[in-house]
Amino acid sequence: RISLSEVDGVLGEYPADEEDALEFDRLNAKAGDQWSQKELGWRSLTGNGMERDVQGAQANLEAAAVEGDPEALHNLGYIHMNGLGVPVNYTRAKEHFERAAEGNINQAFNALGYMYYQGVGVERNLTEAERLLKRAAEADDGDAAFNLAALYQEVDANMSRALPLLIQSSDVGYW
């Protein structure tokens, strides 16, 4: 068991048993605990330990995001960028990713970099894409390393800068 007070300073000990942990998150999320809201939102979004429920995920993530939780903000950006249970909304996705990036969530830097690289919901800007993707790739984000390699392949027309990034993305499990 992990004492949740060690994680977040709230409500009891986190159970080691998966079913107990899920019930713990449900009860504490309902009581307004931000960490449990984020955890339950992620579980609902991915179907980890429970039936997938995108609307439930969104509700829990939004509750955690009200408190500024950067991981919840990133996951909300993902929901809006991909139209999971909601219409695709790149403006909202970008806003969530930007707030998550303020909390140093590497996946948010990757998502923003991808948006600028592909021109998804923003004007295509390879300089900004490179800056954001580099930031995440330097923190060993495999997706960002792969996306940055693709950008370099496009602008350099050779593999000199891309190959080390492809190796990096493979080393951290991207492929």
Short mmCIF file of C-alpha atoms in Angstrom, two decimals:
data_model
loop_
_atom_site.label_atom_id
_atom_site.label_comp_id
_atom_site.label_asym_id
_atom_site.label_seq_id
_atom_site.Cartn_x
_atom_site.Cartn_y
_atom_site.Cartn_z
CA ARG A 1 0.00 0.00 0.00
CA ILE A 2 1.06 3.56 -0.72
CA SER A 3 -0.10 6.27 1.62
CA LEU A 4 -1.95 8.74 -0.56
CA SER A 5 -0.79 11.43 1.82
CA GLU A 6 2.68 10.75 0.39
CA VAL A 7 1.31 11.36 -3.09
CA ASP A 8 -1.15 14.19 -2.58
CA GLY A 9 -1.75 14.87 1.11
CA VAL A 10 -5.31 13.53 1.23
CA LEU A 11 -7.66 10.72 2.17
CA GLY A 12 -6.12 7.51 3.45
CA GLU A 13 -3.90 4.83 1.99
CA TYR A 14 -3.90 3.84 -1.67
CA PRO A 15 -4.80 0.15 -1.97
CA ALA A 16 -2.47 -2.25 -3.75
CA ASP A 17 -5.38 -4.37 -5.04
CA GLU A 18 -6.62 -3.14 -8.44
CA GLU A 19 -10.33 -3.36 -7.63
CA ASP A 20 -9.85 -1.64 -4.28
CA ALA A 21 -7.74 1.05 -5.95
CA LEU A 22 -10.48 1.70 -8.49
CA GLU A 23 -13.10 2.00 -5.74
CA PHE A 24 -10.72 4.25 -3.78
CA ASP A 25 -10.39 6.54 -6.82
CA ARG A 26 -14.15 6.59 -7.39
CA LEU A 27 -14.90 7.57 -3.79
CA ASN A 28 -12.15 10.16 -3.56
CA ALA A 29 -12.92 11.63 -6.99
CA LYS A 30 -16.53 12.05 -5.92
CA ALA A 31 -15.26 13.77 -2.75
CA GLY A 32 -13.33 16.24 -4.93
CA ASP A 33 -9.81 14.85 -4.67
CA GLN A 34 -7.88 16.16 -7.69
CA TRP A 35 -5.41 13.26 -7.90
CA SER A 36 -8.23 10.69 -7.86
CA GLN A 37 -10.21 12.69 -10.44
CA LYS A 38 -7.20 12.69 -12.76
CA GLU A 39 -6.52 8.99 -12.15
CA LEU A 40 -10.16 8.00 -12.69
CA GLY A 41 -10.28 10.19 -15.80
CA TRP A 42 -7.23 8.43 -17.23
CA ARG A 43 -8.64 4.99 -16.35
CA SER A 44 -11.95 5.89 -18.01
CA LEU A 45 -10.23 7.26 -21.10
CA THR A 46 -8.00 4.22 -21.60
CA GLY A 47 -10.25 1.49 -20.18
CA ASN A 48 -7.51 0.59 -17.69
CA GLY A 49 -9.18 -1.58 -15.04
CA MET A 50 -12.67 -0.53 -16.05
CA GLU A 51 -14.94 -0.12 -19.03
CA ARG A 52 -13.89 2.70 -21.34
CA ASP A 53 -16.08 5.77 -20.80
CA VAL A 54 -14.93 8.87 -22.65
CA GLN A 55 -17.68 11.11 -21.24
CA GLY A 56 -16.83 9.99 -17.71
CA ALA A 57 -13.16 10.54 -18.46
CA GLN A 58 -13.84 14.05 -19.68
CA ALA A 59 -15.92 14.92 -16.60
CA ASN A 60 -13.24 13.70 -14.19
CA LEU A 61 -10.40 15.29 -16.13
CA GLU A 62 -12.24 18.61 -16.28
CA ALA A 63 -12.75 18.48 -12.51
CA ALA A 64 -9.01 17.92 -12.01
CA ALA A 65 -8.15 20.58 -14.60
CA VAL A 66 -10.13 23.20 -12.67
CA GLU A 67 -7.38 22.91 -10.08
CA GLY A 68 -4.79 23.24 -12.86
CA ASP A 69 -3.59 19.63 -12.92
CA PRO A 70 -1.23 19.55 -15.94
CA GLU A 71 -1.68 15.83 -16.71
CA ALA A 72 -5.46 16.25 -16.71
CA LEU A 73 -5.06 19.26 -19.01
CA HIS A 74 -2.92 17.22 -21.41
CA ASN A 75 -5.49 14.40 -21.49
CA LEU A 76 -8.29 16.90 -22.16
CA GLY A 77 -6.24 18.30 -25.04
CA TYR A 78 -5.92 14.78 -26.40
CA ILE A 79 -9.69 14.26 -26.15
CA HIS A 80 -10.40 17.49 -28.05
CA MET A 81 -7.66 16.99 -30.64
CA ASN A 82 -8.91 13.52 -31.50
CA GLY A 83 -12.65 14.10 -31.13
CA LEU A 84 -13.12 11.42 -28.47
CA GLY A 85 -16.74 11.76 -27.40
CA VAL A 86 -16.72 15.42 -28.43
CA PRO A 87 -16.38 17.18 -31.77
CA VAL A 88 -12.76 17.79 -32.80
CA ASN A 89 -11.80 21.20 -31.45
CA TYR A 90 -8.20 22.16 -32.16
CA THR A 91 -8.55 25.52 -30.42
CA ARG A 92 -9.55 23.88 -27.14
CA ALA A 93 -6.92 21.17 -27.62
CA LYS A 94 -4.21 23.80 -28.08
CA GLU A 95 -5.38 25.74 -25.00
CA HIS A 96 -5.24 22.59 -22.87
CA PHE A 97 -1.85 21.57 -24.26
CA GLU A 98 -0.44 25.05 -23.60
CA ARG A 99 -1.60 24.99 -19.98
CA ALA A 100 -0.21 21.44 -19.58
CA ALA A 101 3.11 22.60 -21.04
CA GLU A 102 3.23 25.32 -18.37
CA GLY A 103 3.24 22.40 -15.92
CA ASN A 104 6.18 20.80 -17.81
CA ILE A 105 4.24 17.88 -19.27
CA ASN A 106 6.49 16.58 -22.06
CA GLN A 107 3.60 15.04 -23.99
CA ALA A 108 2.03 18.50 -24.17
CA PHE A 109 5.18 19.92 -25.78
CA ASN A 110 5.06 17.04 -28.26
CA ALA A 111 1.37 17.62 -29.01
CA LEU A 112 1.92 21.35 -29.59
CA GLY A 113 4.99 20.64 -31.70
CA TYR A 114 2.99 18.18 -33.77
CA MET A 115 0.23 20.74 -34.27
CA TYR A 116 2.73 23.32 -35.54
CA TYR A 117 4.60 20.76 -37.66
CA GLN A 118 1.45 19.53 -39.39
CA GLY A 119 -0.47 22.82 -39.31
CA VAL A 120 -3.27 21.19 -37.30
CA GLY A 121 -5.48 23.94 -35.88
CA VAL A 122 -2.64 26.45 -36.20
CA GLU A 123 -0.64 27.98 -39.02
CA ARG A 124 2.21 25.63 -39.91
CA ASN A 125 5.41 26.89 -38.30
CA LEU A 126 8.42 24.60 -38.53
CA THR A 127 10.59 26.80 -36.30
CA GLU A 128 8.05 26.64 -33.47
CA ALA A 129 7.47 22.94 -34.13
CA GLU A 130 11.20 22.25 -33.85
CA ARG A 131 11.49 24.24 -30.60
CA LEU A 132 8.60 22.39 -28.95
CA LEU A 133 9.54 18.93 -30.23
CA LYS A 134 13.17 19.42 -29.17
CA ARG A 135 12.03 20.33 -25.67
CA ALA A 136 10.09 17.06 -25.35
CA ALA A 137 12.65 14.90 -27.18
CA GLU A 138 15.41 16.13 -24.86
CA ALA A 139 13.31 14.74 -21.99
CA ASP A 140 13.20 11.31 -23.72
CA ASP A 141 9.69 11.57 -25.12
CA GLY A 142 9.76 8.92 -27.86
CA ASP A 143 6.83 10.41 -29.76
CA ALA A 144 8.54 13.80 -29.86
CA ALA A 145 11.84 12.28 -31.00
CA PHE A 146 10.01 10.51 -33.83
CA ASN A 147 8.09 13.66 -34.82
CA LEU A 148 11.26 15.75 -34.74
CA ALA A 149 13.01 13.15 -36.91
CA ALA A 150 10.17 13.40 -39.43
CA LEU A 151 10.48 17.19 -39.44
CA TYR A 152 14.25 16.96 -40.00
CA GLN A 153 13.76 14.44 -42.81
CA GLU A 154 11.44 16.91 -44.48
CA VAL A 155 13.61 20.02 -44.12
CA ASP A 156 17.06 18.45 -44.51
CA ALA A 157 16.15 15.90 -47.18
CA ASN A 158 18.65 13.56 -45.53
CA MET A 159 18.97 11.49 -42.40
CA SER A 160 21.91 13.19 -40.64
CA ARG A 161 19.80 14.82 -37.90
CA ALA A 162 16.88 12.40 -38.12
CA LEU A 163 18.66 9.08 -37.59
CA PRO A 164 19.82 9.68 -33.98
CA LEU A 165 16.27 10.73 -33.09
CA LEU A 166 14.79 7.62 -34.67
CA ILE A 167 17.21 5.53 -32.63
CA GLN A 168 16.24 7.47 -29.50
CA SER A 169 12.54 6.95 -30.13
CA SER A 170 13.16 3.25 -30.61
CA ASP A 171 15.27 3.03 -27.44
CA VAL A 172 12.42 4.44 -25.33
CA GLY A 173 9.88 2.08 -26.88
CA TYR A 174 8.26 4.16 -29.59
CA TRP A 175 8.54 1.39 -32.19
#
